[in-house]
Short mmCIF file of C-alpha atoms in Angstrom, two decimals:
data_model
loop_
_atom_site.label_atom_id
_atom_site.label_comp_id
_atom_site.label_asym_id
_atom_site.label_seq_id
_atom_site.Cartn_x
_atom_site.Cartn_y
_atom_site.Cartn_z
CA MET A 1 0.11 -0.24 0.16
CA MET A 2 1.64 3.76 -0.96
CA LYS A 3 1.97 5.94 1.55
CA SER A 4 0.15 9.42 1.22
CA LYS A 5 1.53 12.29 0.77
CA THR A 6 0.94 13.78 3.30
CA SER A 7 2.82 11.18 5.60
CA ILE A 8 5.84 11.38 3.08
CA VAL A 9 5.95 15.11 3.89
CA PHE A 10 5.75 14.82 7.38
CA SER A 11 8.72 11.86 7.10
CA LEU A 12 10.67 14.16 5.28
CA LEU A 13 10.30 16.94 7.35
CA VAL A 14 11.31 14.61 10.35
CA CYS A 15 14.71 13.28 8.58
CA LEU A 16 15.21 17.30 8.06
CA LEU A 17 14.62 18.63 11.40
CA ALA A 18 17.18 14.94 12.44
CA MET A 19 19.73 16.41 10.23
CA MET A 20 19.60 20.06 11.52
CA LEU A 21 19.72 18.91 15.07
CA TRP A 22 22.74 16.35 13.88
CA SER A 23 24.53 18.91 11.97
CA CYS A 24 24.17 21.45 15.06
CA THR A 25 25.26 18.88 17.74
CA ASN A 26 28.01 18.09 15.57
CA GLY A 27 29.29 21.30 14.84
CA LYS A 28 29.01 22.30 18.47
CA GLN A 29 31.22 19.10 19.21
CA ARG A 30 34.02 20.19 16.27
CA GLU A 31 33.91 23.73 18.39
CA LEU A 32 34.47 21.84 21.53
CA ASN A 33 37.26 19.57 19.21
CA ARG A 34 38.73 22.87 18.31
CA LEU A 35 38.90 24.52 21.96
CA LEU A 36 40.54 21.43 23.20
CA VAL A 37 43.23 21.08 20.43
CA GLU A 38 43.88 24.97 21.62
CA LEU A 39 44.80 24.23 25.33
CA ALA A 40 46.42 21.02 25.39
CA ASP A 41 48.08 20.62 21.78
CA GLU A 42 51.06 22.74 22.72
CA ASP A 43 51.97 21.31 26.36
CA ALA A 44 49.46 17.81 26.60
CA THR A 45 48.58 18.92 29.69
CA ILE A 46 44.85 20.11 30.70
CA ASP A 47 45.17 22.23 34.14
CA ARG A 48 42.65 23.77 36.41
CA SER A 49 42.28 27.01 34.02
CA ASP A 50 42.20 25.22 31.20
CA TRP A 51 39.45 22.64 32.76
CA GLN A 52 37.22 25.81 33.89
CA GLN A 53 37.40 27.02 29.99
CA ILE A 54 36.20 23.94 28.89
CA VAL A 55 33.67 23.19 31.65
CA GLU A 56 32.18 26.76 30.69
CA PHE A 57 31.81 26.10 27.43
CA LEU A 58 29.94 22.71 28.26
CA ASP A 59 27.82 24.69 30.98
CA ALA A 60 26.68 26.96 27.80
CA ASN A 61 26.09 24.10 25.58
CA LYS A 62 24.54 21.17 27.89
CA ALA A 63 22.05 20.62 25.48
CA HIS A 64 24.76 19.51 22.79
CA PHE A 65 26.45 17.42 25.35
CA LYS A 66 23.98 15.52 27.86
CA GLN A 67 26.82 12.39 27.75
CA PHE A 68 29.33 14.81 30.29
CA PHE A 69 26.24 15.78 32.32
CA ASP A 70 24.77 14.51 35.46
CA ASP A 71 21.98 16.50 37.77
CA GLY A 72 23.38 19.04 35.98
CA ASN A 73 27.10 18.92 37.08
CA VAL A 74 29.97 17.88 34.85
CA GLU A 75 30.97 14.31 35.25
CA THR A 76 35.10 14.64 35.36
CA ASP A 77 35.56 10.77 34.02
CA GLU A 78 33.27 11.00 31.28
CA LEU A 79 35.18 14.44 29.87
CA LYS A 80 38.70 13.31 30.96
CA GLU A 81 38.12 9.82 28.90
CA TYR A 82 36.73 11.75 26.12
CA ILE A 83 39.58 14.45 25.64
CA SER A 84 42.27 11.68 26.15
CA ASP A 85 40.79 9.59 23.67
CA LEU A 86 39.98 12.47 21.31
CA PHE A 87 44.32 13.43 21.16
CA ALA A 88 45.26 9.63 20.95
CA HIS A 89 43.50 9.70 17.81
CA ARG A 90 45.32 12.95 16.44
CA ARG A 91 48.69 12.88 13.99
CA PRO A 92 50.73 12.04 16.29
CA PRO A 93 48.51 10.47 18.65
CA LYS A 94 49.40 12.44 22.40
CA GLU A 95 49.09 11.53 26.20
CA ILE A 96 47.26 13.97 28.35
CA THR A 97 48.03 15.26 31.44
CA PHE A 98 45.87 16.14 33.85
CA VAL A 99 46.96 18.55 36.47
CA GLY A 100 44.34 19.59 39.37
CA ILE A 101 41.73 18.41 38.26
CA GLY A 102 38.29 16.77 39.98
CA GLY A 103 39.70 17.89 43.25
CA LYS A 104 40.06 20.83 45.98
CA GLU A 105 40.88 24.60 43.77
CA THR A 106 44.39 24.80 46.45
CA LEU A 107 45.93 21.77 47.91
CA ASP A 108 46.11 21.76 51.68
CA VAL A 109 49.43 21.89 52.84
CA LYS A 110 51.08 19.88 56.05
CA PHE A 111 53.95 21.49 57.20
CA TYR A 112 56.87 19.41 59.51
CA LEU A 113 59.93 21.06 61.37
CA GLU A 114 61.89 19.33 62.70
CA ARG A 115 62.85 19.98 66.19
CA SER A 116 66.27 18.02 67.33
CA GLY A 117 69.09 19.27 69.06
CA SER A 118 71.10 19.56 65.74
CA MET A 119 68.19 21.85 64.29
CA LEU A 120 67.53 24.25 67.30
CA PRO A 121 71.14 26.61 66.37
CA TYR A 122 69.77 27.09 62.88
CA ASP A 123 67.45 29.64 64.54
CA ALA A 124 69.89 30.57 67.44
CA PRO A 125 69.81 34.87 68.46
CA GLY A 126 73.42 34.84 66.85
CA GLY A 127 72.70 33.87 63.46
CA ASP A 128 71.22 35.53 60.24
CA GLY A 129 67.94 33.97 60.29
CA SER A 130 68.01 32.66 56.84
CA LEU A 131 66.41 29.10 57.91
CA LYS A 132 63.32 30.75 59.35
CA ALA A 133 63.19 33.16 56.34
CA ALA A 134 62.88 29.88 54.07
CA ILE A 135 60.43 28.70 56.17
CA VAL A 136 58.32 32.17 56.19
CA GLN A 137 58.58 32.49 52.06
CA LEU A 138 57.36 29.49 51.33
CA LEU A 139 54.36 30.05 54.05
CA ASN A 140 53.83 33.42 52.51
CA ASN A 141 53.42 31.96 48.77
CA LEU A 142 50.62 28.98 49.66
CA PRO A 143 47.41 29.78 48.85
CA GLY A 144 44.69 28.47 50.96
CA LYS A 145 44.39 28.57 54.17
CA ASP A 146 43.80 24.95 55.09
CA ASN A 147 47.67 24.52 56.39
CA ARG A 148 48.84 23.00 59.28
CA LEU A 149 51.88 22.50 61.22
CA PHE A 150 53.69 19.93 62.95
CA VAL A 151 56.43 19.07 65.13
CA VAL A 152 58.58 16.29 64.42
CA ASN A 153 61.64 14.24 66.24
CA ASP A 154 60.61 11.08 68.01
CA GLY A 155 56.88 11.60 66.60
CA VAL A 156 55.15 13.46 64.86
CA HIS A 157 53.35 16.35 67.17
CA PRO A 158 50.74 18.70 65.82
CA TYR A 159 51.81 22.85 66.63
CA PRO A 160 48.96 24.36 69.13
CA LYS A 161 49.09 27.68 68.55
CA GLY A 162 48.63 27.46 64.27
CA ILE A 163 50.68 28.90 62.10
CA ASP A 164 50.37 32.43 62.23
CA GLU A 165 51.50 32.49 65.96
CA PHE A 166 54.48 30.29 64.62
CA VAL A 167 55.63 32.81 61.92
CA ARG A 168 55.41 35.91 64.47
CA SER A 169 57.23 34.08 66.91
CA VAL A 170 60.68 35.54 67.46
CA ASN A 171 62.70 32.31 67.44
CA ILE A 172 60.62 29.29 66.13
CA PHE A 173 62.61 26.65 68.20
CA GLU A 174 61.47 28.71 71.41
CA SER A 175 57.61 28.35 70.61
CA THR A 176 58.27 24.94 70.10
CA LYS A 177 59.88 23.77 73.00
CA GLY A 178 58.48 20.85 74.63
CA ILE A 179 57.00 19.31 72.41
CA GLY A 180 58.31 15.82 71.37
CA ASP A 181 61.71 14.53 72.65
CA ALA A 182 64.68 16.41 71.10
CA SER A 183 67.58 14.09 71.64
CA TYR A 184 66.66 11.65 68.29
CA THR A 185 64.67 11.80 65.46
CA ASP A 186 62.42 8.71 63.86
CA PHE A 187 63.36 9.13 60.21
CA GLY A 188 61.57 5.95 59.47
CA ARG A 189 58.11 7.04 61.26
CA ILE A 190 58.14 11.01 59.76
CA PHE A 191 58.98 9.49 55.69
CA ARG A 192 55.85 6.94 56.38
CA GLU A 193 53.43 9.94 57.28
CA LEU A 194 54.81 11.80 54.47
CA LEU A 195 54.31 9.10 52.11
CA GLU A 196 51.09 7.78 53.48
CA ASN A 197 49.76 10.50 55.10
CA THR A 198 49.71 13.03 52.30
CA SER A 199 45.91 12.44 50.46
CA ASP A 200 45.85 13.31 46.90
CA ASP A 201 44.25 16.73 47.81
CA GLU A 202 47.59 17.83 50.13
CA LEU A 203 51.26 18.32 49.75
CA SER A 204 53.47 17.28 53.08
CA VAL A 205 56.70 19.82 53.50
CA LEU A 206 59.30 18.38 55.91
CA VAL A 207 62.27 21.19 57.30
CA THR A 208 65.29 18.75 58.48
CA ASP A 209 69.04 18.45 58.53
CA MET A 210 68.28 14.84 57.24
CA ILE A 211 71.35 13.79 59.91
CA TYR A 212 69.71 10.27 60.59
CA SER A 213 70.38 9.67 64.40
CA THR A 214 68.25 6.95 66.60
CA ARG A 215 68.02 6.33 70.36
CA GLU A 216 71.48 4.75 71.09
CA MET A 217 74.34 6.19 68.30
CA ALA A 218 77.27 5.99 71.37
CA GLY A 219 79.36 3.82 70.72
CA VAL A 220 77.60 2.40 67.11
CA ASN A 221 80.20 1.79 64.15
CA PRO A 222 78.96 4.74 61.19
CA MET A 223 78.87 2.10 58.85
CA LYS A 224 76.58 0.42 60.47
CA ILE A 225 74.46 3.59 60.79
CA PHE A 226 74.44 3.69 56.78
CA ALA A 227 73.15 0.56 56.46
CA ASP A 228 70.58 1.24 59.15
CA ALA A 229 69.62 4.35 57.55
CA GLN A 230 69.99 2.78 53.94
CA GLY A 231 67.51 -0.13 54.87
CA MET A 232 64.87 1.90 56.46
CA THR A 233 64.27 4.27 53.50
CA GLN A 234 63.87 1.27 51.11
CA ALA A 235 61.67 -0.48 54.05
CA VAL A 236 59.66 3.10 54.50
CA PHE A 237 59.08 3.93 50.63
CA LYS A 238 58.25 -0.02 49.23
CA ASP A 239 54.48 1.12 47.27
CA GLU A 240 54.21 4.56 47.81
CA THR A 241 56.36 5.61 45.46
CA ARG A 242 54.09 4.48 42.43
CA ARG A 243 51.37 7.17 44.12
CA ARG A 244 53.91 10.17 45.43
CA ALA A 245 56.91 12.04 44.50
CA MET A 246 59.43 13.70 46.09
CA LEU A 247 62.11 16.82 45.91
CA VAL A 248 64.47 16.92 48.23
CA VAL A 249 65.91 20.69 47.99
CA LYS A 250 69.45 21.52 49.73
CA LEU A 251 69.61 25.16 51.47
CA SER A 252 72.94 26.33 53.47
CA GLY A 253 71.67 28.87 56.68
CA SER A 254 73.78 30.32 59.78
CA TYR A 255 74.51 27.68 62.60
CA ASN A 256 74.75 28.84 65.86
CA GLY A 257 75.44 26.41 68.94
CA PRO A 258 76.40 22.88 69.86
CA TYR A 259 76.49 20.03 67.43
CA TYR A 260 76.41 16.48 67.92
CA PRO A 261 78.84 14.28 66.56
CA TYR A 262 77.64 10.75 65.79
CA ASP A 263 79.23 9.35 68.06
CA GLN A 264 78.57 12.28 70.63
CA PRO A 265 74.48 12.67 70.71
CA LYS A 266 74.63 13.85 74.34
CA GLY A 267 77.80 16.12 73.83
CA GLY A 268 77.80 19.23 71.68
CA THR A 269 80.45 20.46 69.91
CA ALA A 270 80.31 24.49 69.59
CA TYR A 271 80.10 25.68 66.22
CA ASN A 272 79.80 28.95 64.45
CA GLY A 273 79.28 29.19 60.18
CA GLN A 274 77.46 27.91 57.70
CA ARG A 275 75.78 24.20 58.01
CA PRO A 276 73.36 22.60 54.97
CA TYR A 277 69.68 22.02 55.83
CA TYR A 278 66.60 20.66 53.53
CA ILE A 279 63.44 20.89 52.23
CA VAL A 280 61.47 17.85 51.47
CA VAL A 281 58.71 18.77 49.62
CA VAL A 282 55.81 14.97 49.06
CA GLY A 283 52.88 15.08 47.07
CA SER A 284 51.25 12.70 44.13
CA ASN A 285 52.84 12.35 41.08
CA ALA A 286 50.10 14.67 39.97
CA ASN A 287 50.38 17.35 42.48
CA ILE A 288 54.28 17.51 41.84
CA HIS A 289 53.62 18.61 38.38
CA ARG A 290 50.75 21.12 39.29
CA LEU A 291 53.43 23.33 41.21
CA THR A 292 54.97 24.51 37.93
CA THR A 293 51.79 24.68 35.86
CA ASP A 294 49.02 25.78 38.37
CA ALA A 295 50.01 29.54 38.42
CA ASN A 296 48.52 29.59 42.26
CA TYR A 297 51.60 27.85 43.03
CA ALA A 298 54.15 29.40 40.71
CA PRO A 299 55.28 31.34 43.88
CA PHE A 300 55.58 28.78 46.04
CA SER A 301 57.64 26.05 43.32
CA ARG A 302 60.40 28.85 42.79
CA PHE A 303 62.84 27.11 45.12
CA THR A 304 65.63 28.47 43.63
CA SER A 305 64.77 31.87 45.05
CA LEU A 306 65.03 30.63 48.77
CA ARG A 307 67.55 31.87 50.91
CA GLY A 308 70.36 29.59 50.53
CA PHE A 309 69.40 27.31 47.88
CA GLU A 310 72.03 25.19 46.37
CA HIS A 311 70.45 22.14 44.90
CA MET A 312 67.46 20.27 44.35
CA THR A 313 67.07 16.70 43.12
CA LEU A 314 62.98 14.99 42.45
CA PHE A 315 62.72 11.94 42.70
CA GLY A 316 59.36 10.41 41.19
CA GLY A 317 57.50 7.93 38.94
CA ASP A 318 58.28 7.63 35.45
CA ASP A 319 57.45 10.20 32.91
CA ILE A 320 56.26 12.76 35.32
CA TYR A 321 56.65 15.22 32.61
CA ASN A 322 55.71 15.52 29.30
CA PRO A 323 57.28 18.62 27.83
CA TYR A 324 56.41 20.46 24.22
CA TYR A 325 58.91 19.08 21.78
CA SER A 326 59.33 19.50 17.27
CA LEU A 327 61.87 19.19 15.38
CA LEU A 328 62.67 22.53 13.32
CA LEU A 329 63.07 22.56 9.83
CA SER A 330 65.81 24.91 9.21
CA GLY A 331 68.79 26.76 10.91
CA LYS A 332 72.20 26.59 10.99
CA ASP A 333 72.82 23.57 12.93
CA ILE A 334 70.88 20.87 10.54
CA ARG A 335 72.51 18.92 7.72
CA GLY A 336 70.95 16.57 5.00
CA ARG A 337 67.88 16.56 3.44
CA PHE A 338 64.45 15.30 4.86
CA SER A 339 60.98 16.79 5.13
CA PRO A 340 57.91 16.23 7.19
CA GLU A 341 55.57 13.50 7.14
CA ARG A 342 52.22 14.59 6.04
CA GLY A 343 49.53 15.87 8.55
CA GLN A 344 52.08 17.57 10.73
CA ALA A 345 50.38 21.28 10.90
CA ASP A 346 52.65 22.82 13.79
CA ARG A 347 54.85 20.46 14.77
CA ILE A 348 57.20 17.61 13.60
CA THR A 349 57.98 14.47 15.13
CA ALA A 350 57.87 12.35 12.38
CA ILE A 351 60.36 13.04 9.18
CA GLU A 352 60.70 11.12 5.63
CA GLY A 353 63.40 10.88 2.90
CA VAL A 354 66.28 11.51 5.66
CA LYS A 355 69.53 11.32 3.91
CA PRO A 356 72.89 12.55 4.82
CA ASP A 357 74.79 16.20 3.89
CA LYS A 358 76.51 15.92 0.87
CA ASP A 359 79.45 17.88 1.71
CA SER A 360 80.04 16.22 5.00
CA GLY A 361 78.45 13.17 4.87
CA ASP A 362 76.11 13.02 8.22
CA ILE A 363 72.91 14.19 9.33
CA ARG A 364 72.36 16.69 11.80
CA LEU A 365 68.76 17.50 13.78
CA ALA A 366 67.59 20.51 15.77
CA LEU A 367 65.07 19.06 17.93
CA ALA A 368 63.28 21.97 20.42
CA VAL A 369 62.30 21.36 23.28
CA ASP A 370 60.53 22.93 26.22
CA LEU A 371 62.33 22.03 29.57
CA SER A 372 60.65 25.21 31.26
CA GLY A 373 58.90 24.13 34.22
CA LEU A 374 60.14 20.86 35.48
CA LEU A 375 61.81 20.85 38.99
CA VAL A 376 65.56 19.96 37.90
CA GLU A 377 68.22 21.81 37.73
CA ASP A 378 69.85 23.37 34.74
CA ASP A 379 73.11 22.21 35.14
CA TYR A 380 71.52 18.35 34.71
CA LEU A 381 68.76 19.43 32.04
CA THR A 382 71.72 20.44 30.05
CA ASP A 383 74.15 17.75 30.59
CA ILE A 384 74.62 15.06 27.93
CA SER A 385 75.28 12.40 29.92
CA ASN A 386 72.35 12.46 32.03
CA TYR A 387 70.00 11.78 28.41
CA LYS A 388 69.88 8.19 26.99
CA VAL A 389 69.10 7.33 23.31
CA GLU A 390 67.57 4.73 21.61
CA SER A 391 68.11 4.33 18.52
CA ALA A 392 68.75 1.76 15.83
CA ASP A 393 70.87 4.27 13.28
CA GLY A 394 72.97 5.21 16.33
CA PHE A 395 71.72 8.49 16.61
CA THR A 396 73.85 10.57 19.54
CA ILE A 397 73.05 13.82 20.96
CA LYS A 398 75.70 16.45 19.87
CA GLU A 399 74.95 19.40 21.94
CA ILE A 400 72.13 21.07 24.45
CA ARG A 401 71.78 24.48 23.95
CA LYS A 402 69.55 27.17 24.96
CA VAL A 403 67.20 28.96 22.04
CA GLY A 404 68.79 32.00 21.05
CA ARG A 405 67.36 34.64 18.74
CA ASP A 406 68.51 33.45 15.83
CA ASP A 407 66.51 30.55 15.85
CA ALA A 408 63.29 32.09 16.20
CA THR A 409 62.68 32.83 12.51
CA PRO A 410 59.33 33.55 10.77
CA ALA A 411 59.52 29.88 9.15
CA GLU A 412 60.54 28.34 12.77
CA LYS A 413 58.13 30.49 14.94
CA LYS A 414 55.06 27.80 14.99
CA TYR A 415 57.53 24.68 15.71
CA LEU A 416 59.43 26.51 18.46
CA LYS A 417 56.63 28.00 20.23
CA ASN A 418 57.30 27.74 23.96
CA ALA A 419 60.37 26.02 23.80
CA THR A 420 63.50 26.43 25.22
CA HIS A 421 66.50 24.51 24.04
CA ILE A 422 67.68 23.09 21.21
CA PHE A 423 68.85 19.67 21.36
CA VAL A 424 71.84 19.14 18.68
CA LEU A 425 70.86 15.15 17.13
CA GLU A 426 73.85 13.86 15.37
CA GLY A 427 73.83 10.32 13.15
CA SER A 428 75.94 9.19 9.42
CA GLU A 429 72.58 7.82 8.09
CA VAL A 430 68.97 6.61 8.35
CA ARG A 431 68.99 2.42 7.26
CA THR A 432 65.63 1.59 9.15
CA ASN A 433 62.66 3.19 9.30
CA GLU A 434 63.76 4.65 12.45
CA GLU A 435 61.71 5.19 15.79
CA MET A 436 64.13 7.15 18.23
CA GLU A 437 63.75 7.82 21.89
CA ILE A 438 65.29 10.28 23.91
CA LYS A 439 65.67 9.56 28.11
CA LEU A 440 65.94 12.02 30.87
CA LEU A 441 67.42 9.98 33.32
CA ASN A 442 66.53 10.20 36.87
CA ARG A 443 69.35 9.96 38.32
CA LEU A 444 70.74 10.41 41.91
CA PRO A 445 72.86 13.61 41.09
CA ALA A 446 76.63 14.25 41.94
CA TRP A 447 75.55 16.92 44.65
CA VAL A 448 74.63 14.30 46.89
CA ALA A 449 77.69 12.31 47.14
CA GLN A 450 79.78 15.94 46.92
CA SER A 451 77.29 17.05 50.03
CA SER A 452 77.77 13.75 52.29
CA THR A 453 80.21 12.79 54.66
CA ASP A 454 80.84 9.40 56.88
CA ASP A 455 82.40 11.67 59.73
CA ASP A 456 81.59 14.36 61.26
CA ARG A 457 83.40 14.80 64.31
CA ASN A 458 85.72 17.72 62.93
CA THR A 459 83.80 20.59 62.91
CA ALA A 460 87.25 22.22 61.75
CA ALA A 461 87.54 20.69 59.02
CA SER A 462 87.40 22.29 55.50
CA GLY A 463 84.00 20.60 54.24
CA PHE A 464 82.39 20.46 57.43
CA ALA A 465 80.29 23.75 56.44
CA GLN A 466 78.84 21.63 53.51
CA THR A 467 77.92 17.85 54.61
CA THR A 468 75.77 16.44 55.87
CA PHE A 469 76.78 13.13 58.14
CA GLY A 470 75.67 9.73 55.74
CA LEU A 471 73.15 11.89 53.30
CA LYS A 472 74.32 9.33 50.09
CA TYR A 473 73.30 6.34 52.16
CA LEU A 474 69.64 8.19 53.15
CA MET A 475 69.31 9.58 49.49
CA GLN A 476 70.45 6.28 48.11
CA GLY A 477 67.56 4.34 49.86
CA ILE A 478 65.22 6.41 48.48
CA TYR A 479 66.71 6.62 44.51
CA ASP A 480 66.81 2.93 44.88
CA ALA A 481 62.65 2.22 46.29
CA TYR A 482 61.77 4.60 43.59
CA ALA A 483 64.07 2.79 40.90
CA ARG A 484 62.55 -0.63 41.91
CA HIS A 485 58.91 0.38 40.29
CA ALA A 486 60.49 1.85 37.58
CA LYS A 487 60.47 0.29 33.78
CA ASP A 488 63.73 0.81 33.10
CA GLU A 489 65.83 3.19 34.38
CA PRO A 490 64.06 5.80 36.12
CA CYS A 491 63.16 8.93 33.57
CA TYR A 492 61.71 12.26 33.97
CA PHE A 493 60.49 12.20 30.37
CA GLU A 494 60.34 10.28 27.08
CA ILE A 495 61.01 11.89 24.03
CA GLU A 496 59.95 9.73 21.12
CA LEU A 497 60.70 10.43 17.22
CA LYS A 498 60.27 8.73 13.68
CA LEU A 499 63.29 8.98 10.56
CA LYS A 500 62.18 7.27 7.65
CA ARG A 501 64.62 6.96 4.42
#
């Protein structure tokens, strides 16, 4: 039986309306995708500010994105999955890092101050106040008000007067007098507190001299002390290293008072001069990353600006960072011939037709990398020996230098973006379809061993002002605990490039 003209017209109208609705929705989806690419294509990161822009867009277009809402609220996991899937299917695919999403707007901070006999002289009346100045700078640069203070020595003890009272105190150790047993420091308990009781919405900050001590130290062989310290850290850290990153910052401050060598835990030697101390920051991998990507935490994360800053090292899970990088197509460093693979608009990670230079007979590539925002020292970042290049054709890093004015040519600016350094890669030829990997290895830096001593009994020794008793053993134990869970050798980030003949 044939349909009537009326029913045919009605069917056509329904189809037309459906097509119009689909076209409108599809247009909004393309608009959302463009916003996501604009926010995350360059740095492969969605931070809290980016997330707010995305949520505001979705809220203004709820009718087109019902799948992202539940009772009027954005479903965080659904939206994250959509964003991750979008970038996984782009060319080249990218893994997006989400920083500070789904939690509190600001992180709660638990601040721990070691109050032991060897810490008291750092804030003595005759000193220059550098330790307190660093602490106050950290506290003042923290956003949010939900911050708490604890005193640590034989245990972990809440400070009853609050942070404001602590900051106003003339002598921070006088104001904490009588809290805990200052005769020794239970690092096992303290580190366990930092690792196990720092939630995903918190940071923990410890100020300490990192001198391992126990109740009974007199007459104990120092090598036994070191073995105990290393074993303690390996045991305490265990599986927590999968979820927690730890930054150790070395500073120098004035010290005026008795110093207690390892074999004289109850009889100090008078010392007036500089001594090292340490700030330890613990948080989830995402929150440690957030410190340098969230504008709220930029002042706090400038550890190099702290009074007395000397060094820092970061322990964390594999690929804690995901920096922007791109090959450049022209410049003084480049030798040979090649062209970018199709489909790469403003970031080049794959090239083809790679041939050696006809005059030099070799190949040199210029790779622009953004090394800003990493809690890693500049000297470490630019040391070629800290990188591992996995290349079937034997490519190596010839040089790492800062981006110069000559690099920012009009033709290269779209690839350069915010890169801070140029990696010059060198090889003889491409014999295979090369998939090169460049890793910044997470190694225990040289300053740790240089800052450690096995004998602290002579306060007049030339290196006394710069060294800490047994530091390298304590730090090695921490490093080993993190290395245990690494896929290979621990690394901060990994760069992947494709080279075709």
